[in-house]
Short mmCIF file of C-alpha atoms in Angstrom, two decimals:
data_model
loop_
_atom_site.label_atom_id
_atom_site.label_comp_id
_atom_site.label_asym_id
_atom_site.label_seq_id
_atom_site.Cartn_x
_atom_site.Cartn_y
_atom_site.Cartn_z
CA MET A 1 -0.16 0.14 -0.13
CA LYS A 2 1.16 3.67 -0.70
CA GLU A 3 0.36 6.79 -0.45
CA HIS A 4 -1.80 8.70 -2.92
CA LYS A 5 -3.73 11.73 -3.36
CA ARG A 6 -6.82 10.55 -0.66
CA LEU A 7 -4.30 8.42 1.32
CA GLU A 8 -1.23 9.97 3.62
CA PHE A 9 0.16 7.87 6.13
CA LYS A 10 1.93 9.29 9.54
CA SER A 11 3.72 7.34 12.01
CA THR A 12 3.40 9.86 14.62
CA ILE A 13 1.44 12.61 15.92
CA THR A 14 2.62 16.09 14.66
CA ASN A 15 0.30 19.31 13.79
CA THR A 16 1.52 18.89 10.03
CA PHE A 17 -1.59 15.98 9.97
CA LEU A 18 -3.46 19.10 10.14
CA LYS A 19 -3.41 20.61 6.74
CA THR A 20 -4.25 17.58 5.19
CA VAL A 21 -7.54 17.63 7.21
CA SER A 22 -8.31 20.57 5.77
CA ALA A 23 -7.47 19.72 2.36
CA TYR A 24 -9.95 16.07 2.29
CA SER A 25 -12.61 18.92 4.01
CA ASN A 26 -11.76 21.41 0.88
CA PHE A 27 -11.63 18.50 -1.86
CA TYR A 28 -12.94 14.72 -2.16
CA GLY A 29 -12.79 13.69 1.46
CA GLY A 30 -9.43 11.56 2.26
CA GLU A 31 -8.05 9.03 4.94
CA ILE A 32 -4.62 9.30 7.23
CA VAL A 33 -3.35 6.96 8.86
CA PHE A 34 -1.51 6.81 11.82
CA GLY A 35 1.57 4.93 12.86
CA VAL A 36 2.47 3.81 9.30
CA ASN A 37 5.82 4.74 8.18
CA ASP A 38 6.08 6.75 4.93
CA ASP A 39 6.93 3.41 3.06
CA GLY A 40 3.64 1.37 4.00
CA SER A 41 5.31 -0.20 6.74
CA VAL A 42 3.10 -0.59 9.97
CA CYS A 43 5.54 1.03 13.48
CA GLY A 44 1.87 0.92 15.39
CA ILE A 45 1.10 4.06 18.03
CA ASP A 46 1.15 3.18 21.67
CA ASN A 47 -2.01 4.18 23.34
CA PRO A 48 -4.21 4.53 20.36
CA ASP A 49 -6.96 5.74 22.87
CA GLN A 50 -5.22 8.67 24.30
CA VAL A 51 -4.04 9.30 21.19
CA CYS A 52 -7.08 9.72 19.82
CA LEU A 53 -8.64 11.98 22.19
CA ASP A 54 -5.52 13.90 21.34
CA ILE A 55 -5.85 13.97 17.13
CA GLU A 56 -9.88 14.87 17.86
CA ASN A 57 -9.37 17.67 20.33
CA ARG A 58 -6.29 18.98 18.04
CA ILE A 59 -8.41 19.21 15.08
CA ASN A 60 -11.22 20.63 16.80
CA ASP A 61 -9.51 23.71 17.84
CA SER A 62 -7.05 24.14 15.32
CA ILE A 63 -9.85 24.01 12.33
CA SER A 64 -12.53 25.73 11.53
CA PRO A 65 -15.29 25.28 10.74
CA LYS A 66 -15.57 22.05 12.76
CA PRO A 67 -14.74 19.42 9.84
CA ASP A 68 -17.13 16.16 9.14
CA PHE A 69 -14.57 13.13 10.06
CA GLU A 70 -14.51 10.02 12.06
CA ILE A 71 -11.30 7.75 14.21
CA ASP A 72 -11.46 4.41 13.86
CA ILE A 73 -8.54 1.96 15.59
CA ASP A 74 -7.58 -1.48 14.39
CA ASP A 75 -5.81 -2.71 17.98
CA SER A 76 -4.29 -5.89 16.70
CA LYS A 77 -1.97 -3.40 14.11
CA LYS A 78 -2.29 -0.51 16.79
CA ILE A 79 -2.40 1.88 13.85
CA ILE A 80 -5.47 4.70 13.95
CA ARG A 81 -7.37 5.50 10.34
CA LEU A 82 -8.78 9.30 10.68
CA ILE A 83 -11.63 9.30 7.73
CA VAL A 84 -11.71 12.40 6.46
CA ARG A 85 -15.41 13.73 4.16
CA GLU A 86 -15.82 16.61 2.01
CA GLY A 87 -17.49 19.64 3.59
CA GLN A 88 -20.31 21.27 2.73
CA TYR A 89 -19.22 24.96 4.68
CA LYS A 90 -16.18 25.21 2.95
CA PRO A 91 -13.22 27.11 3.26
CA TYR A 92 -12.19 24.96 5.99
CA LEU A 93 -9.12 26.81 7.44
CA TYR A 94 -6.05 25.47 9.05
CA LYS A 95 -4.36 29.05 10.59
CA GLY A 96 -6.30 30.90 8.37
CA LYS A 97 -5.21 29.32 5.77
CA ALA A 98 -6.79 26.31 3.05
CA TYR A 99 -5.29 23.43 2.08
CA ARG A 100 -5.86 21.69 -1.08
CA ARG A 101 -3.57 17.86 -2.26
CA SER A 102 -1.15 17.43 -4.93
CA ASP A 103 0.17 14.43 -4.88
CA THR A 104 1.23 13.21 -1.57
CA ALA A 105 1.57 16.62 -0.08
CA SER A 106 -0.81 19.13 1.48
CA ILE A 107 0.01 22.92 0.26
CA GLU A 108 -1.80 26.14 0.00
CA VAL A 109 -4.88 26.94 -2.02
CA ASP A 110 -3.80 29.73 -4.35
CA GLN A 111 -6.32 33.25 -4.47
CA ALA A 112 -8.51 31.49 -7.21
CA GLU A 113 -9.11 28.88 -5.76
CA LEU A 114 -9.61 30.24 -2.11
CA LYS A 115 -12.26 32.15 -4.15
CA GLU A 116 -13.78 29.27 -5.80
CA LEU A 117 -14.05 27.27 -2.16
CA VAL A 118 -15.66 30.68 -0.62
CA LEU A 119 -18.60 30.34 -3.56
CA GLN A 120 -19.46 26.21 -2.80
CA GLY A 121 -19.15 27.31 0.83
CA SER A 122 -22.13 29.39 0.34
CA ASN A 123 -23.68 27.00 -3.15
CA LEU A 124 -22.96 29.83 -4.86
CA TYR A 125 -21.51 29.83 -8.30
CA PHE A 126 -18.78 32.63 -9.31
CA GLU A 127 -21.70 33.24 -13.06
CA GLU A 128 -24.18 33.91 -10.32
CA LEU A 129 -22.46 37.05 -8.33
CA PRO A 130 -23.39 40.46 -9.05
CA CYS A 131 -21.44 41.90 -11.80
CA GLY A 132 -22.09 45.46 -10.84
CA LYS A 133 -22.50 47.16 -14.27
CA ASP A 134 -26.19 47.94 -14.90
CA ASP A 135 -25.98 49.20 -18.49
CA LEU A 136 -25.54 46.23 -20.52
CA LEU A 137 -26.45 45.44 -23.98
CA PHE A 138 -27.57 41.98 -25.65
CA GLN A 139 -27.62 43.18 -28.76
CA GLU A 140 -25.40 39.73 -29.93
CA LEU A 141 -27.38 37.65 -27.33
CA SER A 142 -30.55 39.05 -29.03
CA ALA A 143 -30.07 38.70 -32.36
CA LYS A 144 -29.38 34.41 -31.44
CA LEU A 145 -32.36 34.60 -30.07
CA MET A 146 -34.53 35.72 -32.38
CA LYS A 147 -32.85 33.85 -34.61
CA ASN A 148 -32.75 30.26 -33.32
CA LEU A 149 -35.92 30.35 -30.63
CA ASP A 150 -37.82 33.06 -33.17
CA ILE A 151 -38.54 34.84 -30.44
CA LYS A 152 -39.51 38.50 -31.31
CA VAL A 153 -38.61 40.55 -29.02
CA VAL A 154 -35.99 40.09 -25.91
CA SER A 155 -37.57 42.14 -23.02
CA GLU A 156 -36.07 41.69 -19.45
CA ASP A 157 -38.69 38.94 -18.55
CA ILE A 158 -37.06 36.59 -20.90
CA LEU A 159 -33.05 38.05 -19.60
CA ARG A 160 -34.64 36.92 -16.37
CA THR A 161 -35.62 33.48 -17.76
CA LEU A 162 -32.36 32.96 -18.38
CA GLY A 163 -31.01 33.64 -15.49
CA LEU A 164 -29.12 36.72 -15.57
CA PHE A 165 -30.07 38.80 -12.49
CA THR A 166 -29.35 37.84 -9.13
CA LYS A 167 -32.13 37.93 -6.55
CA ASP A 168 -31.11 41.79 -5.67
CA LYS A 169 -32.36 42.69 -9.82
CA LYS A 170 -29.08 42.69 -9.94
CA PHE A 171 -27.29 41.63 -13.50
CA ASN A 172 -25.10 38.60 -12.64
CA ASN A 173 -21.74 37.42 -13.99
CA ALA A 174 -23.28 35.35 -16.64
CA ALA A 175 -25.08 38.38 -17.54
CA ALA A 176 -21.72 40.00 -18.26
CA LEU A 177 -20.09 37.42 -20.23
CA LEU A 178 -23.20 37.31 -22.70
CA SER A 179 -23.35 41.08 -22.84
CA ASP A 180 -21.73 42.28 -25.96
CA GLU A 181 -18.48 44.20 -23.74
CA ASN A 182 -17.39 42.79 -20.25
CA ASP A 183 -14.20 42.22 -18.72
CA PHE A 184 -13.54 39.28 -19.06
CA TYR A 185 -10.64 37.25 -20.98
CA GLY A 186 -11.63 35.19 -23.69
CA ILE A 187 -10.15 33.65 -27.00
CA ASP A 188 -6.98 33.52 -27.84
CA ILE A 189 -6.78 32.10 -31.20
CA ALA A 190 -3.40 31.02 -33.36
CA ARG A 191 -2.30 29.59 -36.37
CA PHE A 192 1.45 27.71 -36.72
CA GLY A 193 3.27 27.14 -39.53
CA ASN A 194 6.04 24.81 -39.56
CA SER A 195 6.69 25.71 -35.63
CA ILE A 196 5.37 27.48 -32.98
CA ASN A 197 7.54 30.76 -33.99
CA GLU A 198 6.31 31.30 -37.25
CA ILE A 199 2.94 32.38 -36.14
CA MET A 200 0.83 32.79 -39.91
CA ASP A 201 -2.65 34.24 -38.02
CA ARG A 202 -3.67 34.80 -35.05
CA GLU A 203 -7.34 36.60 -33.31
CA THR A 204 -7.97 37.55 -29.94
CA ILE A 205 -11.73 37.92 -28.41
CA SER A 206 -11.76 39.00 -24.79
CA LYS A 207 -13.98 41.89 -23.37
CA ALA A 208 -16.46 40.65 -25.19
CA SER A 209 -19.50 38.03 -25.34
CA VAL A 210 -19.32 34.64 -25.13
CA LEU A 211 -21.67 34.18 -27.92
CA LYS A 212 -18.86 36.31 -30.52
CA GLN A 213 -15.94 34.24 -28.71
CA TYR A 214 -18.10 31.60 -30.08
CA ASP A 215 -18.52 32.96 -33.45
CA ALA A 216 -14.80 33.63 -34.21
CA ALA A 217 -13.85 30.28 -32.78
CA LEU A 218 -16.15 29.04 -35.95
CA ASN A 219 -14.75 31.25 -38.26
CA MET A 220 -11.22 29.27 -37.82
CA ILE A 221 -12.14 26.28 -38.70
CA LYS A 222 -14.31 27.38 -41.57
CA ARG A 223 -11.04 29.21 -43.18
CA TYR A 224 -8.54 26.89 -42.71
CA TYR A 225 -10.00 23.24 -42.40
CA GLN A 226 -12.92 22.71 -44.27
CA TYR A 227 -12.73 22.63 -48.53
CA GLU A 228 -15.44 22.25 -51.25
CA GLU A 229 -14.68 19.19 -53.77
CA ILE A 230 -16.42 19.31 -56.86
CA SER A 231 -17.26 15.83 -58.41
CA GLU A 232 -19.22 16.56 -61.79
CA ILE A 233 -21.61 18.18 -61.05
CA GLU A 234 -21.65 18.06 -57.26
CA ARG A 235 -20.18 20.76 -55.26
CA LYS A 236 -18.82 18.35 -51.74
CA LYS A 237 -17.41 20.39 -48.24
CA VAL A 238 -14.69 18.15 -46.77
CA ASP A 239 -13.55 18.93 -42.88
CA LEU A 240 -10.14 18.10 -42.54
CA VAL A 241 -11.33 18.43 -38.79
CA PRO A 242 -14.93 17.34 -38.03
CA GLU A 243 -17.03 20.57 -37.50
CA ILE A 244 -19.43 18.49 -35.23
CA ALA A 245 -16.30 17.60 -33.28
CA TYR A 246 -14.85 21.18 -33.25
CA ARG A 247 -17.96 22.76 -32.14
CA GLU A 248 -18.43 20.78 -28.65
CA ALA A 249 -14.98 21.38 -28.10
CA ILE A 250 -15.02 24.82 -28.15
CA ALA A 251 -18.45 24.86 -26.11
CA ASN A 252 -17.20 23.01 -23.50
CA ALA A 253 -13.92 24.92 -23.43
CA LEU A 254 -16.15 28.44 -22.59
CA ILE A 255 -19.05 26.36 -20.21
CA TYR A 256 -16.80 24.52 -18.25
CA ARG A 257 -14.01 27.25 -17.74
CA ASP A 258 -13.17 28.82 -14.46
CA TRP A 259 -14.03 32.59 -15.63
CA SER A 260 -12.93 33.86 -12.28
CA ILE A 261 -8.61 32.95 -13.67
CA ASN A 262 -7.87 35.95 -15.83
CA SER A 263 -6.66 34.03 -18.71
CA HIS A 264 -7.56 33.12 -22.43
CA ILE A 265 -9.18 30.06 -23.88
CA ARG A 266 -5.75 29.41 -25.85
CA ILE A 267 -6.78 27.93 -29.81
CA SER A 268 -3.50 26.54 -31.44
CA LEU A 269 -4.24 25.14 -35.50
CA PHE A 270 -1.89 23.17 -36.49
CA SER A 271 -1.02 21.58 -40.04
CA ASP A 272 -2.53 18.48 -38.71
CA LYS A 273 -4.41 19.21 -35.23
CA ILE A 274 -6.12 21.37 -33.59
CA GLU A 275 -4.96 22.56 -29.84
CA ILE A 276 -8.01 23.85 -27.14
CA LYS A 277 -7.09 24.53 -23.90
CA SER A 278 -9.54 26.01 -22.01
CA PRO A 279 -8.06 27.47 -18.63
CA GLY A 280 -9.37 25.63 -14.56
CA GLY A 281 -9.22 21.88 -14.55
CA LEU A 282 -12.43 20.44 -14.22
CA PRO A 283 -15.44 21.21 -11.44
CA ARG A 284 -15.20 19.98 -8.10
CA GLY A 285 -17.63 16.91 -8.29
CA ILE A 286 -16.39 15.31 -10.88
CA THR A 287 -13.69 13.31 -11.66
CA ALA A 288 -11.87 13.31 -14.89
CA GLU A 289 -13.26 9.49 -15.72
CA GLU A 290 -16.72 10.99 -15.15
CA TYR A 291 -16.09 14.02 -17.58
CA MET A 292 -14.72 11.55 -20.22
CA LYS A 293 -17.12 8.70 -20.21
CA GLY A 294 -20.13 11.48 -19.59
CA ASP A 295 -21.94 9.82 -17.20
CA ILE A 296 -22.77 13.02 -14.96
CA SER A 297 -23.02 16.87 -15.83
CA CYS A 298 -21.49 18.83 -13.34
CA LEU A 299 -20.99 22.18 -14.77
CA ARG A 300 -18.94 24.65 -13.61
CA ASN A 301 -21.30 27.48 -15.63
CA PRO A 302 -25.04 26.08 -15.53
CA ILE A 303 -26.19 29.09 -16.45
CA LEU A 304 -23.43 29.77 -19.49
CA GLY A 305 -24.86 26.25 -20.17
CA ASN A 306 -28.77 26.72 -20.06
CA VAL A 307 -28.82 29.18 -23.20
CA PHE A 308 -26.13 27.34 -25.20
CA PHE A 309 -28.60 24.49 -24.92
CA ARG A 310 -31.33 26.85 -25.74
CA LEU A 311 -29.78 28.17 -28.34
CA HIS A 312 -28.87 24.39 -29.56
CA TYR A 313 -25.06 24.96 -29.89
CA ILE A 314 -24.75 21.76 -27.37
CA GLU A 315 -27.22 19.31 -27.83
CA MET A 316 -27.34 17.47 -23.67
CA PHE A 317 -25.52 18.35 -21.19
CA GLY A 318 -22.72 16.41 -20.59
CA THR A 319 -22.67 14.59 -23.56
CA GLY A 320 -19.88 16.54 -25.39
CA VAL A 321 -16.84 14.43 -25.23
CA ARG A 322 -18.89 11.51 -26.73
CA ARG A 323 -19.72 13.66 -29.68
CA ILE A 324 -16.24 14.17 -30.15
CA LEU A 325 -15.05 10.56 -30.33
CA LEU A 326 -18.08 9.59 -32.53
CA ALA A 327 -17.45 12.13 -35.01
CA TYR A 328 -14.07 10.32 -34.89
CA LYS A 329 -14.81 6.73 -35.12
CA ASP A 330 -13.50 6.07 -38.44
CA ALA A 331 -10.45 7.88 -38.40
CA LYS A 332 -7.59 6.36 -37.58
CA ILE A 333 -6.08 8.84 -35.32
CA LYS A 334 -8.29 9.50 -32.40
CA PRO A 335 -8.47 13.02 -30.73
CA LYS A 336 -6.41 13.43 -27.51
CA PHE A 337 -7.77 14.60 -23.20
CA GLU A 338 -5.37 15.91 -21.33
CA ILE A 339 -6.90 17.20 -17.92
CA THR A 340 -4.94 18.31 -15.37
CA ASP A 341 -6.25 21.04 -11.93
CA ASN A 342 -5.44 23.69 -13.72
CA VAL A 343 -6.80 22.76 -17.30
CA ILE A 344 -8.32 20.77 -19.67
CA SER A 345 -6.70 20.18 -23.11
CA VAL A 346 -8.70 18.83 -26.53
CA ILE A 347 -6.38 17.73 -29.18
CA LEU A 348 -8.50 16.88 -32.35
CA PRO A 349 -6.47 15.73 -35.07
CA VAL A 350 -7.24 15.84 -39.08
CA THR A 351 -9.09 12.88 -40.18
CA GLU A 352 -6.53 12.15 -43.23
CA ASP A 353 -5.02 8.42 -44.06
CA GLN A 354 -2.23 9.29 -43.82
CA TYR A 355 0.21 9.43 -40.53
CA HIS A 356 2.75 12.01 -40.36
CA VAL A 357 5.68 9.82 -39.39
CA THR A 358 9.28 9.69 -40.67
CA ASN A 359 10.29 6.59 -42.71
CA ASP A 360 11.68 4.99 -40.14
CA GLU A 361 8.50 5.64 -38.08
CA ALA A 362 6.54 3.96 -41.26
CA LYS A 363 8.32 1.08 -41.29
CA VAL A 364 7.58 0.48 -37.54
CA MET A 365 3.42 1.23 -38.49
CA SER A 366 3.30 -0.69 -41.18
CA ALA A 367 4.74 -4.13 -38.41
CA LEU A 368 1.81 -3.44 -36.89
CA GLU A 369 -1.05 -3.30 -39.51
CA ASN A 370 -3.57 -5.02 -40.13
CA GLY A 371 -4.80 -5.53 -36.18
CA GLU A 372 -0.84 -6.96 -35.11
CA GLN A 373 0.03 -6.99 -31.30
CA LEU A 374 3.79 -7.09 -31.35
CA SER A 375 6.33 -6.26 -28.71
CA SER A 376 9.45 -4.33 -29.10
CA SER A 377 11.59 -7.61 -30.27
CA GLU A 378 9.44 -8.64 -33.00
CA ILE A 379 8.81 -5.19 -34.16
CA ALA A 380 12.92 -5.49 -34.39
CA LYS A 381 12.93 -8.88 -36.16
CA VAL A 382 9.83 -7.53 -38.34
CA THR A 383 11.94 -4.00 -39.72
CA GLY A 384 15.64 -5.33 -38.99
CA TYR A 385 16.21 -2.40 -36.89
CA THR A 386 18.02 -2.95 -33.80
CA LYS A 387 15.59 -3.15 -30.06
CA SER A 388 17.05 0.30 -28.67
CA LYS A 389 16.62 1.87 -32.21
CA VAL A 390 12.86 0.42 -32.25
CA LEU A 391 12.25 1.87 -28.51
CA ARG A 392 13.27 5.21 -29.61
CA LEU A 393 10.91 5.16 -32.42
CA ILE A 394 7.74 3.92 -30.42
CA GLU A 395 8.90 6.54 -28.05
CA HIS A 396 8.14 9.09 -30.69
CA LEU A 397 4.76 7.10 -32.41
CA LYS A 398 3.35 7.11 -28.31
CA GLU A 399 3.93 10.87 -28.72
CA LYS A 400 2.16 11.61 -31.59
CA ASP A 401 -0.56 9.21 -30.38
CA TYR A 402 -0.56 7.02 -33.43
CA ILE A 403 0.29 3.52 -30.80
CA LYS A 404 -0.91 2.01 -27.75
CA ILE A 405 0.52 0.38 -25.46
CA ILE A 406 -0.96 -2.89 -24.19
CA GLY A 407 0.58 -4.50 -21.40
CA ASN A 408 3.46 -3.90 -19.28
CA GLY A 409 7.10 -5.24 -17.98
CA ARG A 410 8.25 -7.95 -20.60
CA GLY A 411 4.47 -8.61 -21.99
CA THR A 412 4.25 -5.06 -23.61
CA LYS A 413 3.13 -5.06 -27.00
CA TYR A 414 2.44 -2.53 -29.03
CA SER A 415 -0.70 -1.94 -31.56
CA LEU A 416 -1.92 1.17 -33.66
#
């Protein structure tokens, strides 16, 4: 058994465990086991009954508000398990500071995370807070509503129905994000040439309606990743990147991002792919696995999500990733999703029949055609390369997401 993000070992009782109690109370919960060394070996705790009282008193005296926890003693091993549940009344502070887990360490949260914890403790979303302006204009939103929903006039009642007012009848942040002018960051789109140092085109859309940002992003794919193919008298649109996948990725970036962070959504256009990076990571309450499967919908910005749904920009909440994957079901190279604490990245490859590889890499891939699953030694035998060269080529192909790994250790095999 090893330490991980939601499990910590303590061989002795010191106040350092209180940072972890704060972290678990603020994010996802977890367990602290006393009487176990860092390597997982049991050392035991003397007089565990008295130590339990000490742990409980330290928590009650040091963490505010009082966290939700329970303590259990394993008499056979003389270890103490402290189970801490994620709390409702965030932030949970130790010496006036809130903590979170970073791998196996408990570290102080940054200002953006602290703000989000305060909102969660108040059962509020950032988009629900008053924006401090009462002169917002909604020409962009009005035009979309009238076109897509056949509304004749966009009245204050309709804006209220969309959730753009606070309980005090003031415009909220969602209203500001949908208004024609605001103070928020937006989308930075760059088209690159042969390297990231060669920028062929660039457009930054900020301090403008998220609907305008969405349209500007769509214009880029139409400009560079679509063309018309004429066969006899028939004219056919060809997508180098599936438009439906790109639409979903952009909509997801806008409605899942953390708008309290002063950073743009980054869209990077390359000859073989599009990369979309959205600041903020996943919203609380949803795991990376749940996000990928679309099992649950946990929007960070439900008001924006509702507007996008009403405008038919998204089909259903939580289905965006599945729709992206479905758009690539017949493609050789699949989309890639990278999720960290601070960024969600979506990589949409160009759907053409060719891989972008060197001659040596192509020879390795040729060995894996027809569904073959081969070890590095078997690939070396087929290609005539040394095993060390095959492993270097495999590493390059892994970075391009052209091959996948099956198994581990000596039983490792590779396939397309």
